[in-house]
Coordinates of C-alpha atoms in Angstrom, one line a residue:
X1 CA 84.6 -0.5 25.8
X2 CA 87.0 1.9 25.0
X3 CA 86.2 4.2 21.8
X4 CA 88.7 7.2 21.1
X5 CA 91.3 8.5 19.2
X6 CA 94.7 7.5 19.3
X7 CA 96.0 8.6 23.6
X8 CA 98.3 11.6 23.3
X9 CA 101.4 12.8 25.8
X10 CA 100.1 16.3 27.8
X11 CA 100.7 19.3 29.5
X12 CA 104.1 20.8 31.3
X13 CA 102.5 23.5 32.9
X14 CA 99.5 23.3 35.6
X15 CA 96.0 25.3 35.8
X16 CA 97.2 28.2 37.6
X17 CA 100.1 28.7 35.0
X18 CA 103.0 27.6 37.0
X19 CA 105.7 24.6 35.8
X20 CA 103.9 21.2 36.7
X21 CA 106.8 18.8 38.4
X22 CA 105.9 16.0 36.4
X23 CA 107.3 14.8 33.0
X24 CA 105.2 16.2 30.1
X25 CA 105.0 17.9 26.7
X26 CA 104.1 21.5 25.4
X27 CA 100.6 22.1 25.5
X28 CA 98.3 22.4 22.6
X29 CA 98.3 25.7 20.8
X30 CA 95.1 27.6 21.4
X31 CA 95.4 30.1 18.0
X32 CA 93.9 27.2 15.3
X33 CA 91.6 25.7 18.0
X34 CA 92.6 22.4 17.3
X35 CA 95.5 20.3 19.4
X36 CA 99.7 20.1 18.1
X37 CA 100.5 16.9 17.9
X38 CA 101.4 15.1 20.2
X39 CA 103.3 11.5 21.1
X40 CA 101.2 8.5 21.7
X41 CA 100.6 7.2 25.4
X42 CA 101.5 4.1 24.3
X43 CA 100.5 2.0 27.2
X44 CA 96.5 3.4 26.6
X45 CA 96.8 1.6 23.2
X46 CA 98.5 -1.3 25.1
X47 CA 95.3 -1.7 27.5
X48 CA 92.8 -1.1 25.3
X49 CA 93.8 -4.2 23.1
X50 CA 94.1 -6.4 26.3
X51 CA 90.7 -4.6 27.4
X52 CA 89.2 -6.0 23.9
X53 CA 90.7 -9.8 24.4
X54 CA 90.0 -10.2 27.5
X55 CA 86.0 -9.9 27.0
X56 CA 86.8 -11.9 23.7
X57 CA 87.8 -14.6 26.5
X58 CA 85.1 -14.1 28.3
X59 CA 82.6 -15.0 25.4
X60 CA 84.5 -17.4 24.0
X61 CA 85.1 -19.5 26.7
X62 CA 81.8 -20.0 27.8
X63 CA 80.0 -23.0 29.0
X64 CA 76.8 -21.7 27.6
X65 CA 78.7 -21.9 24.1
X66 CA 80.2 -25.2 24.6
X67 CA 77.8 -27.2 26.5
X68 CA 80.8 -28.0 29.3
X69 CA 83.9 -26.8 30.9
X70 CA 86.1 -26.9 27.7
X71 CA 89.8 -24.9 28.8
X72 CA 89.8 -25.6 32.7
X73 CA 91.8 -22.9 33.9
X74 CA 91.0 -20.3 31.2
X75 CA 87.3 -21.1 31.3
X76 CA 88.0 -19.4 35.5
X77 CA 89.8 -16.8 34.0
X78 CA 86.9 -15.8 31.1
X79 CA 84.4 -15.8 34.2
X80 CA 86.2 -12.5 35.1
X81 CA 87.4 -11.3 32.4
X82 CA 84.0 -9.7 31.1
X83 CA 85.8 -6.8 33.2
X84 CA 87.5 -5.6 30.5
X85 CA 84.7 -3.2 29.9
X86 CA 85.2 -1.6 33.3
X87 CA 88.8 -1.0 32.0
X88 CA 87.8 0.1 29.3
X89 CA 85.4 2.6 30.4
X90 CA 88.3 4.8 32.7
X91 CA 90.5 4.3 29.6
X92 CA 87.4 6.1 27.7
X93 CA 87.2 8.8 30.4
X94 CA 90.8 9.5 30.4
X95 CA 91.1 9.8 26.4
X96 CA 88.0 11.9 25.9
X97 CA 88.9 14.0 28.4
X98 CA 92.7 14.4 26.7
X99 CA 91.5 14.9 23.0
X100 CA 88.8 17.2 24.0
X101 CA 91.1 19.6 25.9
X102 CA 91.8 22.5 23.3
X103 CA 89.6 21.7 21.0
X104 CA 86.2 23.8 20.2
X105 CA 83.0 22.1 20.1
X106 CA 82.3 21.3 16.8
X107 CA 85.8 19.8 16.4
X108 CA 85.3 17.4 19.3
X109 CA 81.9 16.2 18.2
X110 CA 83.0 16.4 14.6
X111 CA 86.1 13.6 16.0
X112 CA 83.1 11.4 17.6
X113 CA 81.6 10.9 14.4
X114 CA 85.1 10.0 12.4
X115 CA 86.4 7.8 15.1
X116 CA 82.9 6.1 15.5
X117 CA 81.2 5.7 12.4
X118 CA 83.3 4.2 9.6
X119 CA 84.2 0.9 11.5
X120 CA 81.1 0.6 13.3
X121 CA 78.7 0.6 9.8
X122 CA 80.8 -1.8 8.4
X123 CA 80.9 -4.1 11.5
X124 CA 77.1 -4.0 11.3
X125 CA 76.9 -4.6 7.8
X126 CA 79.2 -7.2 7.9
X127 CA 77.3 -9.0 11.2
X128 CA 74.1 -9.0 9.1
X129 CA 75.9 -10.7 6.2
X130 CA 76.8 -13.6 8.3
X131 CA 73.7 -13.6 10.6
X132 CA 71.2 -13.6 7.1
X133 CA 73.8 -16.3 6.0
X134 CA 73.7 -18.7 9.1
X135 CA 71.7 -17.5 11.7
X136 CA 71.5 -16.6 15.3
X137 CA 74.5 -19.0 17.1
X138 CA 71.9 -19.2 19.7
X139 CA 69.0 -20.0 17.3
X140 CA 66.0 -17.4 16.4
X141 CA 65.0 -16.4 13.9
X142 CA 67.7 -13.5 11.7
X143 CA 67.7 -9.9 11.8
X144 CA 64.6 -7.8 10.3
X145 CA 65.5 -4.7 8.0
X146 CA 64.0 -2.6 10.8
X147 CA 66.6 -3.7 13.2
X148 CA 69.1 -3.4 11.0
X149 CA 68.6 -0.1 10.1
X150 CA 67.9 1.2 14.1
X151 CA 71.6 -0.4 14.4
X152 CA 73.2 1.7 11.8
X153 CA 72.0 4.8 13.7
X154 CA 74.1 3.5 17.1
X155 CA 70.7 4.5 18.7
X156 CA 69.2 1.2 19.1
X157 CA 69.0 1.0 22.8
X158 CA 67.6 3.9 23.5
X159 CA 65.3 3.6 20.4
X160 CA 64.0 0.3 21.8
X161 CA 65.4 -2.3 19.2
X162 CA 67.5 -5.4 19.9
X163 CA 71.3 -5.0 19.1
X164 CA 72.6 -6.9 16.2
X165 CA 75.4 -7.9 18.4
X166 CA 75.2 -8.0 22.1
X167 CA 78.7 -6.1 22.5
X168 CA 77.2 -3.1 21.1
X169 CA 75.4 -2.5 24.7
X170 CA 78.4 -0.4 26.3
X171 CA 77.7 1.6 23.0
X172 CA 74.9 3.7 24.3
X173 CA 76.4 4.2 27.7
X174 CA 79.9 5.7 26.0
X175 CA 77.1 8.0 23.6
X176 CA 75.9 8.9 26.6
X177 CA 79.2 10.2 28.0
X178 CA 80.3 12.1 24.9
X179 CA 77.0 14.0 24.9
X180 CA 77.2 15.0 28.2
X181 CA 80.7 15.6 27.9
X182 CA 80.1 18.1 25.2
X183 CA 78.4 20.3 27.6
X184 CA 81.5 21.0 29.8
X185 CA 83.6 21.2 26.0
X186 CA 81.4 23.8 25.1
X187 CA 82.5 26.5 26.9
X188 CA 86.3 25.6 26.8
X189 CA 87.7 23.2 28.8
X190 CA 90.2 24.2 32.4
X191 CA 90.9 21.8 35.3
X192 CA 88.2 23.4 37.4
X193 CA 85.7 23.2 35.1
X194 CA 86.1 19.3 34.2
X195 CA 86.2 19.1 38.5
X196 CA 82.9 20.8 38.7
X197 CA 81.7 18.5 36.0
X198 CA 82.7 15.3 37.5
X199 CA 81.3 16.5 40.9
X200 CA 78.1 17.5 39.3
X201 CA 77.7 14.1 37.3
X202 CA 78.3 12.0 40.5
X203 CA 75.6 13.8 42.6
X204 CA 73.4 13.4 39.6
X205 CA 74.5 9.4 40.1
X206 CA 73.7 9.7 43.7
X207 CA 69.9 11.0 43.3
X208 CA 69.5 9.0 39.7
X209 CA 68.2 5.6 41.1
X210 CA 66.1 7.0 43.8
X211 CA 64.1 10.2 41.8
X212 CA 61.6 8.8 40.1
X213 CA 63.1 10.7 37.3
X214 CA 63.8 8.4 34.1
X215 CA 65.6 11.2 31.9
X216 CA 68.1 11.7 34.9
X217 CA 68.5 8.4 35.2
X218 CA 69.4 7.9 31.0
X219 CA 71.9 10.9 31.4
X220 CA 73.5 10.4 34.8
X221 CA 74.1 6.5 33.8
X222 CA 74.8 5.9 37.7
X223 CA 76.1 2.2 37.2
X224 CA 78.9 3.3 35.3
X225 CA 79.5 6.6 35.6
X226 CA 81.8 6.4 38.0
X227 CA 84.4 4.5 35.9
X228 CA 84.5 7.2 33.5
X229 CA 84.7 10.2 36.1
X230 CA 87.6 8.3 37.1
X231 CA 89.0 7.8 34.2
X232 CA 88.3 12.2 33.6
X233 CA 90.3 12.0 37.3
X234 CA 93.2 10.3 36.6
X235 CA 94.1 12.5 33.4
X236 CA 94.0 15.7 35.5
X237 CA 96.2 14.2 37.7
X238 CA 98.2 13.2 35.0
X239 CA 98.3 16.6 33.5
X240 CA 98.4 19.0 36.9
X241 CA 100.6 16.4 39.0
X242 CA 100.4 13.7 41.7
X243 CA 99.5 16.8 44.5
X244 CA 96.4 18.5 43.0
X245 CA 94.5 16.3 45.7
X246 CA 91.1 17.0 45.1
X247 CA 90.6 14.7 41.8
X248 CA 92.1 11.9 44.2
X249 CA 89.4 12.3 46.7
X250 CA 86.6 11.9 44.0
X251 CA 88.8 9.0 42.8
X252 CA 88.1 7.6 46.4
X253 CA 84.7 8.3 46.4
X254 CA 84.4 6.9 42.5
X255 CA 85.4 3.6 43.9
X256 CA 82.9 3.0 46.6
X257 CA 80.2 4.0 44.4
X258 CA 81.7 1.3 42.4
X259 CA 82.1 -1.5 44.7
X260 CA 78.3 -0.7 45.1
X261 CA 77.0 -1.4 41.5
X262 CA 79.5 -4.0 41.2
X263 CA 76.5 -6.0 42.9
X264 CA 74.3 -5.5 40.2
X265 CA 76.8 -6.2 37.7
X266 CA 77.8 -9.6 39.0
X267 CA 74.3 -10.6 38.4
X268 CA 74.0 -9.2 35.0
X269 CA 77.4 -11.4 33.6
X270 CA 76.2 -14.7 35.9
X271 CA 75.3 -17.5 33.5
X272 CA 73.4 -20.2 34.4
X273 CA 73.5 -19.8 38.2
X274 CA 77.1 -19.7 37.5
X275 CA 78.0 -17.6 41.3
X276 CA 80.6 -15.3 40.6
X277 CA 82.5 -13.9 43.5
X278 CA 81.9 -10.3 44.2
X279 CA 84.8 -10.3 45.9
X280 CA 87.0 -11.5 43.3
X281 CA 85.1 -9.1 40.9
X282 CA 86.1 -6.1 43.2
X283 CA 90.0 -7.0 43.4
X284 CA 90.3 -7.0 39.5
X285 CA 88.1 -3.8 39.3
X286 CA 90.6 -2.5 42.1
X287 CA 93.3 -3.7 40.0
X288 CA 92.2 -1.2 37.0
X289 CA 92.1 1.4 39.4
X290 CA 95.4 0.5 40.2
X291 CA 97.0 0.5 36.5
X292 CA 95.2 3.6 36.0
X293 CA 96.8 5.1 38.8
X294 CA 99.9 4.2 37.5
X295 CA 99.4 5.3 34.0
X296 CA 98.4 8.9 35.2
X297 CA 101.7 8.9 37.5
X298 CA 103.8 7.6 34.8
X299 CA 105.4 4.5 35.8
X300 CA 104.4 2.9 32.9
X301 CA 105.9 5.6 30.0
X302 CA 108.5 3.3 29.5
X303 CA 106.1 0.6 27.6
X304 CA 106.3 2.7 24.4
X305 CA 106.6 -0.2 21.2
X306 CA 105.9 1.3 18.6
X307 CA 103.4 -2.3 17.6
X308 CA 100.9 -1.0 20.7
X309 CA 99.3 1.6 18.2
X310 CA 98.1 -0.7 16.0
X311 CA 97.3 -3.2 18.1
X312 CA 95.4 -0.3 20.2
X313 CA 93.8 0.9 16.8
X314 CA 92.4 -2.9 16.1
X315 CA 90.6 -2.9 19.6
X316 CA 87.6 -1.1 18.5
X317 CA 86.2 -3.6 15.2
X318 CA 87.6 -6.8 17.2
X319 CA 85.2 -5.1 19.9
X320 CA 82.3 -5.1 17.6
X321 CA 83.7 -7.7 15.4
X322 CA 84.2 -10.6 18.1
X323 CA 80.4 -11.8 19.9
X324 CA 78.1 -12.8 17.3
X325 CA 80.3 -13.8 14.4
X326 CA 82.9 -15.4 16.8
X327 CA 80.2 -17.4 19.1
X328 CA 78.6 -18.4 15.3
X329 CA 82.0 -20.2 14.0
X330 CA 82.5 -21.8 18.0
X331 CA 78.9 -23.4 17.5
X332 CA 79.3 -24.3 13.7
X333 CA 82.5 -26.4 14.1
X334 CA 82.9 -27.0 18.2
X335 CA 81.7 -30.4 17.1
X336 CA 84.3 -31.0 14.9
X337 CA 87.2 -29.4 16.2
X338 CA 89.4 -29.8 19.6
X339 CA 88.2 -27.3 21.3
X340 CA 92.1 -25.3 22.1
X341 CA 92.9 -25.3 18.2
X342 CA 89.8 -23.7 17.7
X343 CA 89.6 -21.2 20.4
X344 CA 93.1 -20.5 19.0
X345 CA 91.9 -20.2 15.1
X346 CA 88.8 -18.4 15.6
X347 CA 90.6 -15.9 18.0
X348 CA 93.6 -15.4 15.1
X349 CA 90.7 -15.1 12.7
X350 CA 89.0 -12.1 14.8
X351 CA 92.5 -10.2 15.4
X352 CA 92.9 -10.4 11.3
X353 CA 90.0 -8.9 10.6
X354 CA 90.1 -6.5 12.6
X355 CA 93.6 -5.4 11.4
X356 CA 92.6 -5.6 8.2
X357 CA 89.1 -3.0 8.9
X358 CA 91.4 -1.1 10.7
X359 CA 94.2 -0.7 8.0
X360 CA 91.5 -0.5 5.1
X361 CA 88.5 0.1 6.1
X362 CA 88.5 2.5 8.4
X363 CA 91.3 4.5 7.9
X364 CA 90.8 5.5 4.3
X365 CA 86.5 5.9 5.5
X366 CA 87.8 8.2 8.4
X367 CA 89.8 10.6 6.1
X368 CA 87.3 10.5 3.3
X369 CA 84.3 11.2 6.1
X370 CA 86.7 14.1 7.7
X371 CA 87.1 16.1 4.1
X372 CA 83.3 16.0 3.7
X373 CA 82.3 17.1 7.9
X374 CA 84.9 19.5 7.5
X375 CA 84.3 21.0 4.1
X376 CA 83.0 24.5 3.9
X377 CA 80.2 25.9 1.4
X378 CA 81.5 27.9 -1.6
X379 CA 84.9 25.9 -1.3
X380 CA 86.4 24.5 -4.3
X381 CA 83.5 26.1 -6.3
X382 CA 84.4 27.5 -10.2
X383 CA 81.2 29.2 -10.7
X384 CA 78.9 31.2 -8.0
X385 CA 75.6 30.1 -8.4
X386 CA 72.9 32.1 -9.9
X387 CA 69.9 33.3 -8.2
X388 CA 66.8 32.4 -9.1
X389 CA 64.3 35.5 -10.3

């Protein structure tokens, strides 16, 4: 999943100073810290919706949720399609890397929090409601206060306690990214530094699974990692050019390491000794590599419709809006209804909601939570405040 702020236009100049070839904007004004504004990359917000409906077809088409083979061709197609969380992971490591570039520290975290939060509390809040209302869609019994609670802190996984929605998995592993992330932000972020990161991270990666060590297995993430150091690769190549080779040749190396834990993943998104083809699971991985690629070379700047930033904005609550409540209204009325109209309906019914989160709820949240993170003591004060003797 992707989760990021809106995907900006970048640089015309390259590390060492000198005019970059390729097609870009005025870089970010260092004197206020924060980045100028910027025009949307448009085709970002483009594939992060398609990222978001493609896993939506992937758990709403199912067999485990209808009992059969219910949309033939599509039900083939939602076998893959779980993918979409690949895609959006490089998406994640391309935006992070592009809104963090400029920006001090306490701004970039301070952004995490805003873009996160408001959405994702009432998405929780919301699940509960309908969970406490009509249960699990695969039976159980509902959620306990406890686990509600451990889901508001977008800890649960590594806190131990079962996610209110099984989406929120890829949660943890973007977390995981930001905070580790921050270290490189810290100091200031140049094209050598964000290199040395991503070389660092993937060596971590390579030792991870092997050292006996669990903390470096938490932070180096090696299963996925590489899809977000390539997504970090393909914005420097966007920003310096097509011929700073080096972030190509840890693309390169990103994809094998890949192809590798594609294995593992296969296995993890089989249902019911469903056999998936790794094969077919590595072309459409290789085929996000491939947009990507395209994307940081700029073929695609030309897919600029204006409707692509909200549908890109929506992506994030009809990610955590779309498993649980979406499988509950499948199971509740899959008897009742032909299965295409209501596919259809329930799929409409996920996309409204989440415009209308995104256009009410968290948009007002986000600028009422930025005032209060970024107020400063003393501000807005009449009277100083007396000491106590």
């Amino acid at each position: 999943m992707s989760l990021h702020p809106s995907p900006r236009v970048l640089s015309d100049r390259r590390e060492d100073g000198r005019p970059s070839a390729w097609p870009t904007l005025p870089r970010p004004a260092r004197s206020t810290g924060e980045p100028a504004d910027r025009p949307r990359l448009r085709i970002l917000d483009g594939l992060r919706i398609l990222a978001a409906v493609l896993v939506l077809v992937h758990h709403y088409t199912r067999q485990e949720v209808w009992g059969r083979d219910a949309f033939g061709w599509l039900t083939v197609v939602g076998r893959y399609s779980w993918m979409g969380v690949e895609l959006f992971f490089m998406i994640s490591g391309f935006v992070i890397c592009m809104s963090a570039w400029g920006r001090p520290l306490g701004s970039y975290l301070r952004s995490r929090v805003i873009r996160l939060g408001p959405a994702y509390w009432f998405c929780v809040l919301l699940t509960m409601g309908v969970l406490l209302a009509v249960g699990k869609p695969f039976g159980g019994a509902g959620p306990g206060l406890s686990q509600i609670l451990t889901n508001l802190t977008m800890f649960q996984t590594p806190l131990g306690s079962a996610e209110l929605d099984p989406s929120y998995w890829t949660l943890w592993s973007e977390l995981r990214f930001y905070l580790i992330f921050a270290a490189v932000a810290w100091t200031g972020l140049t094209y050598r530094k964000v290199l040395n990161f991503c070389w660092i991270w993937t060596v971590a990666s390579l030792l991870a699974p092997g050292s006996g060590l669990p903390i470096l297995n938490v932070l180096a993430n090696p299963t996925y990692s590489p899809l977000f150091i390539s997504g970090i690769c393909f914005y420097l190549i966007r920003r310096e050019g097509p011929r700073a080779g080096e972030p190509w040749v840890l693309l390169a190396f990103s994809w094998l390491l890949t192809q590798r834990w594609l294995n593992d993943i296969v296995h993890w998104n089989t249902v019911k000794g469903d056999r998936l083809s790794w094969e077919m699971c590595l072309l459409v991985v290789t085929l996000c590599y491939v947009v990507m690629a395209a994307v940081a070379l700029g073929w695609l700047d030309r897919i600029d419709w204006r409707w692509l930033s909200v549908a890109g904005a929506m992506s994030y609550p009809l990610y955590l809006l779309h498993q649980q409540i979406g499988v509950t209204l499948l199971r509740m009325w899959r008897q009742d209804v032909e299965p295409w109209t209501l596919l259809l309906s329930a799929t409409a019914v996920m996309l409204l909601a989440s415009w209308l989160i995104q256009r009410f709820v968290e948009r007002p949240a986000a600028r009422r939570l930025k005032r209060f993170l970024e107020a400063r003591p003393g501000v807005g004060r009449t009277k100083p405040l007396r000491e106590t003797p």
